[in-house]
XYZ file of C-alpha atoms in Angstrom:
784
model
C -93.230 -84.072 57.614
C -94.189 -84.228 61.295
C -94.452 -87.554 63.062
C -94.497 -89.239 66.451
C -91.244 -90.785 67.652
C -93.220 -93.445 69.499
C -95.044 -94.418 66.297
C -91.716 -94.665 64.466
C -90.270 -96.882 67.185
C -93.209 -99.274 66.781
C -91.650 -100.208 63.392
C -87.966 -100.076 64.338
C -86.606 -99.310 67.796
C -82.836 -98.695 67.835
C -81.007 -98.389 71.148
C -80.595 -94.666 70.645
C -81.841 -91.736 72.668
C -84.164 -89.229 71.026
C -81.225 -86.867 70.524
C -79.098 -89.608 68.950
C -81.964 -90.692 66.694
C -82.461 -87.125 65.468
C -78.730 -86.804 64.780
C -78.754 -90.089 62.846
C -81.607 -88.893 60.620
C -80.023 -85.495 59.986
C -76.630 -86.948 59.060
C -78.362 -89.339 56.661
C -79.873 -86.450 54.722
C -83.279 -86.369 56.440
C -82.805 -83.010 58.127
C -84.636 -82.681 61.431
C -86.066 -79.181 61.592
C -87.573 -79.451 65.086
C -88.129 -81.895 67.936
C -90.695 -81.113 70.623
C -91.872 -83.024 73.655
C -95.595 -83.822 73.530
C -95.958 -82.910 77.197
C -94.028 -80.784 79.687
C -92.045 -82.433 82.453
C -94.049 -83.437 85.541
C -94.145 -86.356 87.986
C -96.329 -88.195 90.499
C -99.466 -88.195 88.331
C -101.300 -91.521 88.066
C -104.474 -93.048 86.638
C -107.235 -92.778 89.255
C -110.851 -93.958 89.427
C -113.653 -92.029 91.135
C -115.461 -94.320 93.581
C -117.830 -91.877 95.319
C -118.988 -88.323 94.758
C -120.578 -86.170 97.492
C -121.542 -82.526 97.504
C -119.302 -80.201 99.507
C -121.160 -78.972 102.575
C -120.052 -75.316 102.146
C -119.767 -74.963 98.348
C -122.382 -75.663 95.706
C -119.855 -76.140 92.881
C -117.441 -78.401 94.721
C -117.574 -82.158 95.218
C -115.759 -84.384 97.667
C -114.479 -87.485 95.867
C -113.211 -90.817 97.086
C -110.499 -91.825 94.632
C -108.728 -95.136 94.042
C -105.087 -94.680 92.947
C -104.129 -98.356 92.974
C -102.886 -98.356 96.539
C -104.352 -99.790 99.726
C -105.415 -96.368 100.971
C -108.128 -94.418 99.160
C -107.765 -90.640 98.783
C -110.253 -87.883 99.584
C -110.010 -85.083 97.017
C -112.068 -81.895 96.622
C -112.876 -81.303 92.944
C -114.786 -78.604 91.080
C -114.906 -80.149 87.614
C -118.362 -80.270 86.087
C -117.878 -83.564 84.229
C -116.747 -85.625 87.198
C -118.819 -88.760 87.773
C -118.643 -91.993 89.710
C -116.703 -94.715 87.896
C -114.791 -92.424 85.545
C -111.028 -92.643 85.257
C -108.933 -89.483 85.149
C -105.391 -88.297 85.959
C -104.710 -87.633 89.647
C -101.777 -85.524 90.827
C -100.570 -86.797 94.177
C -99.291 -84.639 97.015
C -95.789 -83.475 96.066
C -96.457 -83.587 92.324
C -94.949 -80.734 90.313
C -97.185 -79.695 87.428
C -96.533 -76.853 84.976
C -96.743 -73.721 87.113
C -97.839 -75.363 90.360
C -96.941 -77.848 93.098
C -99.613 -80.054 94.687
C -99.844 -79.894 98.463
C -102.215 -81.273 101.077
C -104.706 -78.466 101.735
C -108.104 -77.785 103.265
C -110.764 -76.533 100.852
C -113.539 -74.828 102.828
C -112.664 -76.989 105.809
C -112.449 -80.308 103.961
C -108.967 -81.905 103.566
C -107.867 -82.623 99.979
C -105.015 -85.093 99.356
C -104.283 -84.377 95.720
C -105.881 -82.950 92.568
C -107.875 -84.475 89.737
C -106.415 -83.018 86.521
C -107.625 -81.665 83.210
C -105.584 -81.739 80.001
C -104.777 -78.041 80.449
C -103.406 -78.576 83.963
C -101.076 -81.268 82.600
C -99.914 -78.874 79.859
C -101.361 -80.999 77.056
C -103.758 -78.375 75.641
C -104.299 -74.633 75.786
C -107.921 -75.002 76.905
C -110.008 -77.848 78.322
C -113.503 -78.433 79.688
C -113.397 -80.516 82.841
C -111.273 -83.506 83.744
C -109.314 -85.478 81.164
C -111.426 -88.620 80.893
C -109.365 -91.739 80.291
C -110.272 -94.995 78.585
C -112.279 -97.590 80.496
C -109.421 -100.098 80.250
C -106.887 -97.725 81.807
C -104.978 -99.435 84.631
C -105.621 -97.724 87.972
C -102.380 -96.577 89.588
C -100.386 -96.558 86.322
C -98.140 -93.569 85.743
C -100.049 -91.198 83.466
C -96.952 -90.536 81.381
C -96.749 -94.225 80.582
C -100.489 -94.600 79.974
C -100.707 -91.624 77.569
C -97.179 -92.125 76.175
C -96.258 -88.592 77.258
C -92.517 -89.195 76.957
C -93.060 -89.192 73.198
C -91.649 -86.464 70.896
C -92.958 -84.742 67.792
C -90.207 -84.753 65.156
C -90.409 -82.510 62.101
C -88.348 -83.372 59.020
C -87.354 -80.893 56.314
C -87.241 -83.289 53.396
C -85.729 -82.522 50.021
C -88.110 -83.027 47.047
C -86.310 -86.182 45.876
C -87.062 -88.112 49.089
C -90.780 -88.683 48.651
C -90.249 -92.222 49.978
C -89.806 -90.704 53.452
C -93.178 -88.926 53.473
C -94.540 -91.755 55.627
C -93.779 -93.399 58.946
C -93.013 -96.683 57.241
C -90.646 -94.944 54.822
C -88.741 -93.228 57.660
C -88.622 -96.512 59.585
C -87.242 -98.167 56.452
C -84.430 -95.591 56.463
C -83.671 -96.093 60.163
C -83.594 -99.838 59.607
C -81.096 -99.427 56.758
C -78.928 -97.052 58.782
C -78.838 -99.172 61.934
C -79.085 -102.672 60.470
C -82.063 -103.508 62.696
C -85.009 -105.508 61.283
C -88.106 -103.622 60.197
C -91.368 -104.595 61.899
C -93.902 -105.612 59.242
C -97.429 -104.221 59.110
C -100.185 -106.339 60.669
C -101.379 -108.961 58.161
C -104.684 -108.416 56.384
C -107.309 -110.709 57.928
C -110.519 -109.733 56.121
C -112.214 -111.605 53.304
C -114.617 -110.510 50.611
C -118.035 -110.803 52.192
C -120.325 -109.232 49.563
C -120.521 -109.190 45.787
C -120.970 -105.446 45.358
C -118.430 -103.683 43.208
C -117.898 -100.640 41.017
C -116.703 -100.916 37.444
C -113.611 -98.810 36.663
C -112.428 -97.492 33.288
C -109.091 -95.705 32.859
C -109.141 -93.620 29.691
C -105.882 -91.830 30.581
C -103.759 -94.919 31.255
C -100.469 -93.054 30.687
C -101.392 -90.600 33.457
C -102.851 -93.261 35.767
C -101.085 -96.596 35.230
C -102.664 -98.162 38.309
C -106.091 -97.610 39.839
C -107.665 -99.775 42.539
C -110.871 -99.484 44.489
C -113.166 -101.499 46.681
C -116.770 -101.166 47.812
C -117.325 -101.450 51.563
C -121.019 -101.799 52.354
C -122.868 -101.231 55.600
C -120.323 -99.034 57.372
C -121.224 -97.115 60.521
C -119.830 -93.642 59.866
C -120.739 -92.536 63.388
C -118.339 -94.972 64.998
C -115.782 -93.330 67.267
C -112.179 -93.231 66.154
C -110.004 -95.222 68.595
C -108.022 -93.114 71.061
C -104.684 -94.564 69.861
C -105.405 -93.467 66.285
C -106.562 -89.994 67.358
C -103.404 -89.614 69.416
C -101.121 -90.592 66.546
C -102.930 -88.295 64.100
C -102.729 -85.339 66.491
C -99.032 -85.878 67.095
C -98.523 -85.806 63.323
C -100.353 -82.488 63.078
C -103.778 -83.731 61.933
C -107.029 -83.365 63.840
C -109.594 -86.125 64.098
C -112.617 -85.547 61.801
C -114.550 -88.806 61.507
C -113.687 -92.469 61.580
C -113.603 -92.882 57.769
C -111.559 -89.737 57.155
C -109.262 -90.569 60.067
C -108.517 -93.992 58.593
C -107.559 -92.561 55.183
C -105.369 -89.943 56.876
C -103.813 -92.611 59.086
C -102.846 -94.794 56.116
C -101.547 -91.695 54.306
C -99.178 -91.031 57.221
C -98.324 -94.687 57.750
C -97.648 -95.754 54.147
C -97.505 -92.477 52.208
C -100.371 -93.521 49.901
C -103.197 -90.967 49.545
C -106.672 -92.539 49.630
C -110.162 -91.191 49.077
C -113.591 -92.509 50.083
C -116.629 -91.768 47.875
C -120.210 -92.165 49.054
C -121.243 -95.034 46.773
C -124.899 -94.016 46.748
C -124.022 -90.559 45.393
C -122.237 -91.944 42.335
C -123.960 -92.117 38.965
C -122.793 -95.255 37.239
C -119.193 -96.389 36.750
C -115.887 -94.763 37.685
C -113.752 -93.321 34.894
C -110.254 -91.794 35.099
C -109.866 -89.249 32.322
C -108.793 -85.711 31.545
C -111.291 -82.909 32.087
C -113.407 -81.662 29.217
C -114.037 -78.106 28.115
C -116.638 -76.355 30.262
C -116.586 -78.821 33.170
C -116.416 -77.608 36.763
C -116.092 -79.272 40.149
C -116.932 -78.239 43.711
C -114.144 -79.526 45.938
C -114.190 -80.579 49.586
C -112.866 -77.152 50.587
C -116.006 -75.583 49.027
C -113.959 -74.089 46.177
C -115.560 -74.345 42.735
C -112.909 -75.081 40.097
C -113.287 -74.464 36.387
C -111.488 -77.521 35.074
C -108.899 -77.297 32.308
C -108.110 -79.938 29.730
C -104.739 -80.847 31.286
C -106.355 -81.673 34.645
C -106.859 -85.354 35.415
C -110.206 -86.119 37.049
C -112.104 -89.041 38.538
C -115.597 -89.015 37.032
C -118.768 -91.053 37.031
C -121.120 -91.377 34.061
C -122.499 -87.887 34.714
C -119.740 -85.525 35.906
C -116.295 -85.223 37.526
C -116.369 -86.277 41.179
C -112.723 -85.620 42.176
C -109.622 -83.790 40.985
C -107.153 -86.655 40.682
C -104.206 -86.473 43.026
C -105.369 -83.198 44.578
C -108.775 -83.305 46.305
C -112.142 -85.022 46.230
C -115.419 -83.449 45.229
C -118.033 -82.196 47.692
C -120.989 -83.785 45.874
C -119.680 -87.344 46.357
C -118.212 -86.872 49.850
C -119.119 -89.128 52.760
C -121.385 -87.605 55.409
C -123.417 -88.627 58.433
C -125.917 -90.551 56.290
C -123.352 -92.601 54.378
C -123.717 -96.382 54.592
C -121.747 -97.621 51.577
C -118.431 -96.300 50.295
C -116.100 -96.808 47.359
C -112.517 -96.614 48.645
C -109.960 -95.482 46.068
C -106.173 -96.013 45.915
C -104.238 -95.039 42.784
C -100.893 -94.160 41.287
C -100.794 -90.952 39.252
C -97.716 -89.980 37.232
C -96.044 -86.997 39.012
C -95.733 -84.865 35.850
C -99.547 -84.915 35.468
C -100.148 -83.646 39.020
C -97.288 -81.142 39.333
C -98.412 -77.504 39.413
C -102.164 -78.122 39.537
C -102.666 -77.270 43.211
C -100.445 -74.205 42.881
C -102.450 -73.064 39.881
C -105.629 -73.360 41.932
C -104.149 -71.499 44.890
C -104.183 -74.250 47.528
C -102.351 -77.409 48.441
C -103.186 -80.760 49.969
C -101.330 -83.647 51.565
C -102.284 -85.776 48.566
C -100.926 -83.405 45.921
C -97.749 -82.893 47.970
C -97.038 -86.625 47.710
C -98.294 -87.328 44.200
C -96.204 -84.437 42.811
C -93.076 -86.094 44.208
C -94.050 -89.682 43.477
C -95.669 -92.428 45.559
C -94.849 -96.120 45.633
C -96.811 -97.659 42.751
C -96.151 -101.144 44.147
C -97.961 -100.326 47.412
C -101.252 -99.141 45.880
C -103.174 -102.329 46.701
C -101.347 -102.835 50.009
C -102.536 -99.417 51.227
C -106.080 -100.147 50.037
C -106.127 -103.449 51.956
C -104.686 -101.801 55.075
C -107.363 -99.080 55.022
C -110.088 -101.677 54.354
C -109.007 -103.691 57.381
C -109.026 -100.611 59.641
C -112.462 -99.499 58.413
C -113.923 -102.953 58.989
C -112.387 -103.037 62.478
C -113.669 -99.576 63.454
C -116.821 -98.964 61.392
C -117.880 -102.490 60.562
C -119.302 -103.387 57.159
C -118.691 -105.873 54.399
C -115.772 -105.837 51.977
C -116.807 -105.996 48.340
C -115.105 -106.875 45.074
C -111.676 -105.362 44.299
C -111.750 -103.265 41.111
C -108.271 -102.754 39.668
C -106.973 -101.462 36.337
C -103.286 -101.971 35.678
C -101.335 -100.692 32.687
C -97.664 -99.893 32.050
C -95.999 -98.883 35.318
C -92.690 -96.958 35.571
C -89.644 -99.104 34.942
C -86.774 -99.216 37.423
C -83.753 -99.648 35.168
C -80.587 -101.222 36.598
C -77.792 -98.767 37.366
C -74.147 -99.755 36.890
C -71.948 -99.157 39.933
C -68.139 -99.517 39.714
C -66.102 -100.284 42.809
C -63.067 -98.154 41.779
C -65.401 -95.228 41.056
C -66.745 -95.375 44.619
C -63.212 -95.105 45.994
C -62.375 -92.138 43.751
C -65.512 -90.193 44.659
C -65.559 -90.899 48.403
C -61.788 -90.873 48.873
C -61.848 -94.115 50.833
C -61.843 -97.836 50.096
C -64.896 -99.966 50.910
C -65.189 -103.699 50.460
C -67.479 -105.177 47.836
C -69.361 -107.246 50.431
C -69.893 -104.192 52.653
C -71.244 -102.178 49.726
C -73.580 -104.995 48.679
C -74.986 -105.247 52.199
C -75.634 -101.488 52.350
C -77.531 -101.581 49.073
C -79.527 -104.635 50.123
C -80.540 -102.915 53.362
C -81.869 -100.056 51.208
C -84.196 -102.511 49.452
C -82.251 -102.656 46.204
C -81.677 -105.709 44.025
C -77.929 -106.228 43.650
C -76.025 -108.364 41.165
C -72.234 -108.387 41.256
C -69.763 -109.269 38.534
C -66.169 -108.601 39.434
C -65.706 -104.952 40.429
C -69.070 -103.945 38.971
C -72.545 -104.046 40.479
C -75.857 -103.973 38.639
C -78.263 -102.292 41.063
C -82.037 -102.071 40.537
C -83.776 -99.506 42.789
C -87.038 -100.411 44.561
C -90.363 -99.037 43.338
C -90.471 -96.325 46.012
C -87.119 -94.740 45.044
C -87.771 -92.276 42.234
C -84.409 -90.548 42.791
C -81.997 -93.364 41.831
C -81.047 -93.029 38.170
C -77.263 -92.707 37.804
C -74.107 -94.082 39.401
C -73.572 -90.975 41.531
C -76.999 -91.502 43.140
C -75.870 -94.916 44.370
C -72.555 -93.557 45.621
C -74.476 -90.955 47.607
C -76.591 -93.731 49.136
C -73.459 -95.628 50.143
C -72.020 -92.491 51.743
C -75.262 -91.906 53.676
C -75.526 -95.440 55.012
C -71.814 -95.711 55.782
C -72.039 -92.347 57.572
C -70.742 -88.977 56.419
C -68.997 -88.562 59.764
C -66.994 -91.724 59.153
C -65.580 -90.440 55.865
C -62.178 -89.018 56.782
C -60.978 -85.764 55.252
C -58.024 -86.576 53.007
C -55.460 -83.985 51.901
C -55.448 -83.555 48.121
C -52.694 -85.356 46.280
C -52.027 -83.986 42.823
C -49.253 -82.578 40.714
C -49.250 -78.807 40.957
C -48.113 -76.950 37.848
C -48.276 -73.312 36.891
C -50.651 -72.764 34.021
C -49.349 -70.703 31.168
C -50.914 -67.323 30.511
C -50.620 -65.740 27.100
C -49.102 -62.264 27.112
C -51.873 -61.119 24.804
C -54.500 -61.887 27.454
C -55.448 -59.898 30.534
C -56.461 -62.144 33.469
C -59.611 -61.227 35.402
C -57.506 -60.771 38.518
C -55.585 -58.021 36.717
C -58.810 -56.227 35.741
C -60.047 -56.413 39.324
C -56.722 -55.096 40.572
C -56.821 -52.102 38.222
C -60.321 -51.146 39.320
C -59.717 -51.628 43.041
C -56.551 -49.514 42.830
C -58.748 -46.781 41.341
C -61.041 -46.882 44.423
C -63.738 -49.181 42.977
C -65.257 -51.924 45.117
C -66.595 -55.147 43.589
C -70.266 -56.040 43.933
C -72.097 -59.263 43.051
C -75.769 -58.869 42.150
C -78.593 -61.137 41.011
C -78.827 -62.336 37.420
C -82.630 -62.031 37.738
C -83.772 -58.403 37.625
C -86.850 -56.225 37.449
C -88.439 -55.942 34.003
C -88.713 -52.168 34.546
C -84.918 -51.878 34.796
C -84.521 -53.577 31.436
C -87.121 -51.335 29.832
C -85.977 -48.049 31.392
C -82.196 -48.389 31.541
C -81.537 -50.609 28.529
C -84.482 -49.936 26.222
C -84.812 -53.716 26.002
C -88.063 -54.796 24.340
C -86.968 -58.427 23.753
C -86.446 -59.459 27.340
C -85.496 -62.964 28.443
C -88.542 -63.660 30.623
C -88.439 -66.355 33.319
C -91.258 -68.909 33.284
C -91.171 -69.382 37.055
C -89.626 -66.282 38.725
C -88.730 -66.455 42.402
C -90.196 -62.966 42.914
C -92.219 -60.485 40.862
C -89.326 -57.987 40.855
C -86.945 -60.686 39.539
C -88.861 -61.785 36.459
C -86.309 -61.340 33.627
C -82.662 -62.117 32.916
C -80.440 -59.047 32.842
C -78.976 -57.702 29.618
C -76.888 -55.175 31.575
C -75.285 -55.047 35.024
C -76.260 -51.386 35.514
C -79.608 -52.003 37.224
C -78.084 -54.232 39.899
C -75.313 -51.729 40.631
C -77.851 -48.915 40.961
C -79.731 -51.016 43.528
C -76.472 -51.489 45.472
C -75.794 -47.743 45.207
C -79.228 -46.947 46.660
C -78.592 -49.378 49.495
C -75.312 -47.615 50.293
C -76.912 -44.173 50.099
C -79.601 -45.344 52.540
C -76.735 -46.070 54.935
C -75.369 -42.527 54.598
C -72.418 -43.343 52.326
C -71.453 -40.135 50.495
C -68.882 -41.547 48.031
C -69.554 -44.819 46.217
C -67.549 -46.438 43.419
C -68.705 -49.910 42.374
C -67.921 -52.442 39.672
C -69.140 -55.902 38.733
C -67.961 -58.588 36.325
C -70.807 -60.876 35.375
C -72.941 -62.607 32.773
C -75.651 -60.878 30.759
C -78.290 -62.382 28.485
C -80.207 -61.373 25.370
C -82.773 -62.903 23.041
C -81.944 -62.828 19.365
C -83.486 -64.678 16.422
C -85.392 -67.095 18.604
C -82.365 -68.111 20.700
C -80.597 -66.861 23.798
C -77.104 -65.387 23.930
C -74.914 -65.173 27.019
C -72.023 -62.737 27.252
C -69.988 -61.159 30.020
C -69.508 -57.492 30.847
C -67.529 -55.269 33.171
C -69.721 -52.500 34.535
C -68.937 -49.734 36.989
C -70.393 -46.539 38.407
C -69.083 -43.609 40.413
C -71.031 -41.324 42.758
C -69.967 -38.467 44.996
C -66.609 -36.731 45.045
C -63.868 -37.516 42.560
C -61.371 -38.064 45.383
C -61.773 -38.992 49.046
C -62.190 -35.970 51.291
C -58.827 -34.454 52.270
C -57.271 -31.107 53.157
C -54.932 -30.822 50.168
C -57.493 -30.990 47.329
C -60.615 -28.950 46.727
C -63.646 -31.277 46.731
C -65.453 -31.713 43.432
C -67.977 -34.225 42.166
C -66.952 -37.020 39.841
C -67.539 -36.269 36.164
C -67.555 -37.958 32.773
C -63.812 -37.531 32.251
C -62.875 -39.134 35.570
C -64.633 -42.328 34.571
C -63.272 -42.053 31.020
C -59.803 -42.153 32.553
C -60.781 -45.260 34.509
C -61.818 -47.022 31.281
C -58.593 -45.999 29.551
C -56.611 -47.409 32.493
C -58.464 -50.716 32.061
C -57.542 -50.939 28.375
C -54.008 -49.486 28.661
C -51.812 -49.507 26.668
C -54.404 -49.965 23.901
C -55.758 -46.686 22.485
C -59.560 -46.172 22.652
C -61.911 -43.829 20.851
C -65.169 -42.395 22.215
C -68.089 -41.509 19.957
C -70.942 -39.378 21.277
C -74.131 -41.446 21.057
C -77.474 -41.496 22.940
C -78.259 -44.270 25.419
C -81.603 -44.870 27.246
C -79.878 -44.725 30.634
C -77.748 -41.630 29.989
C -78.082 -37.853 30.018
C -78.577 -36.422 26.495
C -75.235 -35.163 25.210
C -73.300 -36.873 27.999
C -73.162 -40.364 26.606
C -70.665 -42.069 24.330
C -69.828 -45.382 22.769
C -66.472 -46.913 23.632
C -64.704 -47.885 20.387
C -61.783 -50.270 20.000
C -60.290 -50.500 16.514
C -63.461 -48.868 15.228
C -65.778 -51.449 16.858
C -68.230 -50.636 19.669
C -67.209 -52.476 22.817
C -69.104 -50.522 25.468
C -70.779 -47.383 26.785
C -69.983 -44.505 29.118
C -72.306 -41.765 30.327
C -73.962 -39.781 33.066
C -77.203 -41.258 34.351
C -80.272 -39.471 32.970
C -81.846 -36.940 35.398
C -85.242 -38.685 35.205
C -83.705 -41.930 36.441
C -81.885 -40.038 39.197
C -85.237 -38.649 40.278
C -87.077 -41.959 39.942
C -84.524 -43.865 42.028
C -84.103 -41.093 44.601
C -80.430 -40.336 43.825
C -79.453 -36.744 44.590
C -76.140 -36.326 42.726
C -74.628 -37.215 39.378
C -73.898 -40.893 38.659
C -71.343 -41.667 35.946
C -71.389 -45.241 34.666
C -69.647 -47.436 32.131
C -70.091 -50.902 30.692
C -67.653 -52.718 28.404
C -67.545 -56.198 26.941
C -65.263 -58.567 28.827
C -64.063 -60.236 25.612
C -62.671 -56.894 24.417
C -60.876 -56.379 27.723
C -59.237 -59.763 28.119
C -57.561 -59.490 24.724
C -54.575 -57.152 24.649
C -51.629 -56.292 22.460
C -48.225 -57.636 23.365
C -45.898 -54.729 24.275
C -42.920 -54.254 21.984
C -39.508 -53.444 23.355
C -38.186 -50.043 22.265
C -34.798 -48.479 22.704
C -34.710 -45.795 25.391
C -33.321 -42.568 23.949
C -30.364 -40.904 25.658
C -31.112 -37.643 23.909
C -33.418 -34.835 25.121
C -37.000 -34.383 24.036
C -38.116 -31.269 22.199
C -41.536 -29.695 22.760
C -43.574 -27.804 20.211
C -47.146 -26.518 20.657
C -49.693 -26.501 17.863
C -52.849 -24.358 18.270
C -55.576 -24.739 15.653
C -59.071 -23.348 15.165
C -61.765 -25.817 14.102
C -65.547 -26.026 13.896
C -67.425 -26.969 17.056
C -68.447 -30.265 15.412
C -64.836 -31.393 15.059
C -63.662 -33.513 17.983
C -60.186 -33.315 19.489
C -59.971 -37.115 19.269
C -60.372 -37.044 15.493
C -57.446 -34.628 15.166
C -55.296 -36.688 17.517
C -56.078 -39.785 15.472
C -55.062 -38.268 12.132
C -51.814 -36.876 13.574
C -50.854 -40.191 15.178
C -51.839 -42.146 12.062
C -49.599 -39.918 9.891
C -46.519 -41.637 11.371
C -44.564 -38.378 11.300
C -40.857 -38.826 11.983
C -39.486 -38.183 15.489
C -42.982 -37.674 17.044
C -43.000 -39.461 20.423
C -46.214 -38.135 21.987
C -49.132 -35.834 21.172
C -51.608 -34.649 23.815
C -54.335 -32.014 24.048
C -53.550 -29.432 26.728
C -55.921 -26.516 26.062
C -59.454 -25.799 24.839
C -60.581 -22.214 24.248
C -63.847 -20.628 23.111
C -64.461 -16.907 23.061
C -63.002 -13.634 21.851
C -60.758 -13.930 18.855
C -61.959 -17.358 17.795
C -65.365 -16.671 16.269
C -68.849 -18.079 16.645
C -69.201 -21.800 16.082
C -65.448 -22.227 16.431
C -63.073 -23.464 19.107
C -59.332 -23.445 19.640
C -57.489 -26.667 20.426
C -53.853 -26.654 21.555
C -51.723 -29.811 21.286
C -48.392 -30.535 22.924
C -46.033 -32.356 20.552
C -42.960 -34.102 21.975
C -40.220 -35.061 19.503
C -37.207 -37.298 20.155
C -34.733 -39.532 18.350
C -32.867 -42.513 19.762
C -29.662 -41.888 17.776
C -28.970 -38.156 17.978
C -30.087 -34.776 19.234
C -32.629 -33.258 16.877
C -31.671 -30.064 15.002
C -34.098 -27.253 14.180
C -34.553 -28.227 10.551
C -35.638 -31.751 11.489
C -37.975 -30.429 14.118
C -39.589 -27.883 11.860
C -40.032 -30.464 9.106
C -41.961 -32.774 11.450
C -44.093 -29.905 12.795
C -44.854 -28.793 9.242
C -45.941 -32.329 8.408
C -48.370 -32.356 11.344
C -49.647 -28.889 10.427
C -50.356 -30.009 6.877
C -52.277 -33.054 8.136
C -54.414 -30.822 10.375
C -55.110 -28.359 7.547
C -56.240 -31.223 5.320
C -58.974 -31.853 7.893
C -60.238 -28.263 8.010
C -58.087 -26.923 10.850
C -56.603 -23.435 10.697
C -53.323 -22.787 12.472
C -53.790 -20.175 15.137
C -51.008 -17.574 15.174
């Protein structure tokens, strides 16, 4: 929203500088994005009138002017402008004036003295280009400072409004805010002075009353569309970012900026019968003012006559009913359309308008007729004509329900005490109806405030008007107690600590991801698709954190990082049985060397078993199993499910070569993903007596089929609960001569110990025999 500071001050003029005014607006929630002077700094330029014009004796294109600058002495000035004429008024820079890029001095031009310079708009820095002198109004006061005459000390202020503050999409709305913030009275609009002077009217029917609860219009007959727009209106429009088009269009734009109410003028003689507000019908189309032909859809609200649609309600008028140079009679429309009916229509059509921008956010339904009367008065003043009959259809308007506001609640939220009378005055200045009963207020918002619905909205308004800067920061006062943490639960901080101590770095990625990631890396065919994605490559909700981590990996590789280890703890989403499920995962990946580069260790790339050890460290001391299984993201044969108590809780694997190639990754990537719920639950450690007696080691080597996993043998030995066995680990794997085809040799280290005595050979051999028997029951042959 761009507007003229001078125009704003015509409604309310606080004793604040431009800088202080901008700060006031920003701190009240109306963020000022930019403030620009309408003209560069210059001085000693006045309104001058040309009295005589004579040809220069030595130059065909130059004239010698006698100029009146409001002083006793007339000036002689040499001028080359083509539009100069006797009697015209134009800016004159006096000797000593400093204009943008030049200083005016007394000079001789081809032998003729010149005591100043007649100026164009370009020379004053007002425009990029100009043709001839800047011609001023006939009533301009000779000798007046040009900055005062053209209001060149004005500023263009641009607000970055939030969508809920549609009431400030007008000069009057912003002035209303400044009045509330400063306590100064608000200057009312000029009273309407016209009367109905003809009986012409246009009948209006509203078929879609729920979408258009209020529609008003008036015929104005005998207008002169070729009338010139007044200079003051053109100036205000330009400083708000709009160019002057024609008197009728300028008036509707002016009222739009002044009151925030979009208006539209139809050429009455181009209408076929009555006006009807309805939804579009199948097969209808409309050529808009921007020359775009729109195929209307049934959810689009239109203004129609008895023959066809003539405007797309709340968005843009139609070209076939537009005013032109031959227009003499118009039907001026002002309406309130429900925001939900207008929202999204201009975006669907690929363009926007000032009208749709306001109707989508909500306009003041109580000011519909006021804006129509204001525009009527301006048209009659500028274009002449006769005001006809008012046509208005009124149905059920939005209701502004009272909101309960509690005085103690205000103190708790803001952290400061405010008096009841002070609060009531703030709310009254905001145009609200206030009723007080004890420590409670019943507050009814005005018609133009669509954003006041709950108690917190009112508290925010009080904070804004009181001033955020005046709310002192208070140290928190609360009882601090340590929260209990169950031993059977791992805190997230502990999980992060384990991973960071193993060289992983935490990343945080977007929940919205590319649909291709979900299809390629997760094999997800039931994606959670966003209805309104912020970008085409962020169109679905993630079901895995892997895609985001791969994007971070690629970003690091692009910055020449050779060793990357990343993890993320975050939410994932899936669609099941017509509903959505949210769950959390811990995902990590490793790329590059297993250890940082150093002189004492031979460099090698990270592999499956390095990351497997990382997962086991996360779950320690709980024992995990790993079951070879295919995964869409992983290399065939190098992928496994992570099992906890026989239940799948995650995945581990090497990234598939085709994904490495597709994403431009040159080396192996090993990744894992486990469910957070499985990680946060742990077993409580049990205290055990520490043995004072030595351990005994025995090695068991067995030959098994290639299909038999070492983990399955470890499981059966540990589950046998053999006496004195303290630890069993695999320490050797052998394939080759002496074992046989399709076979492999596995060697296990068995540590035995007792807490009460030193073990004797018979006890040791009995335990080893028990383990050997268990292995043989599962097809293993003891290797001699």
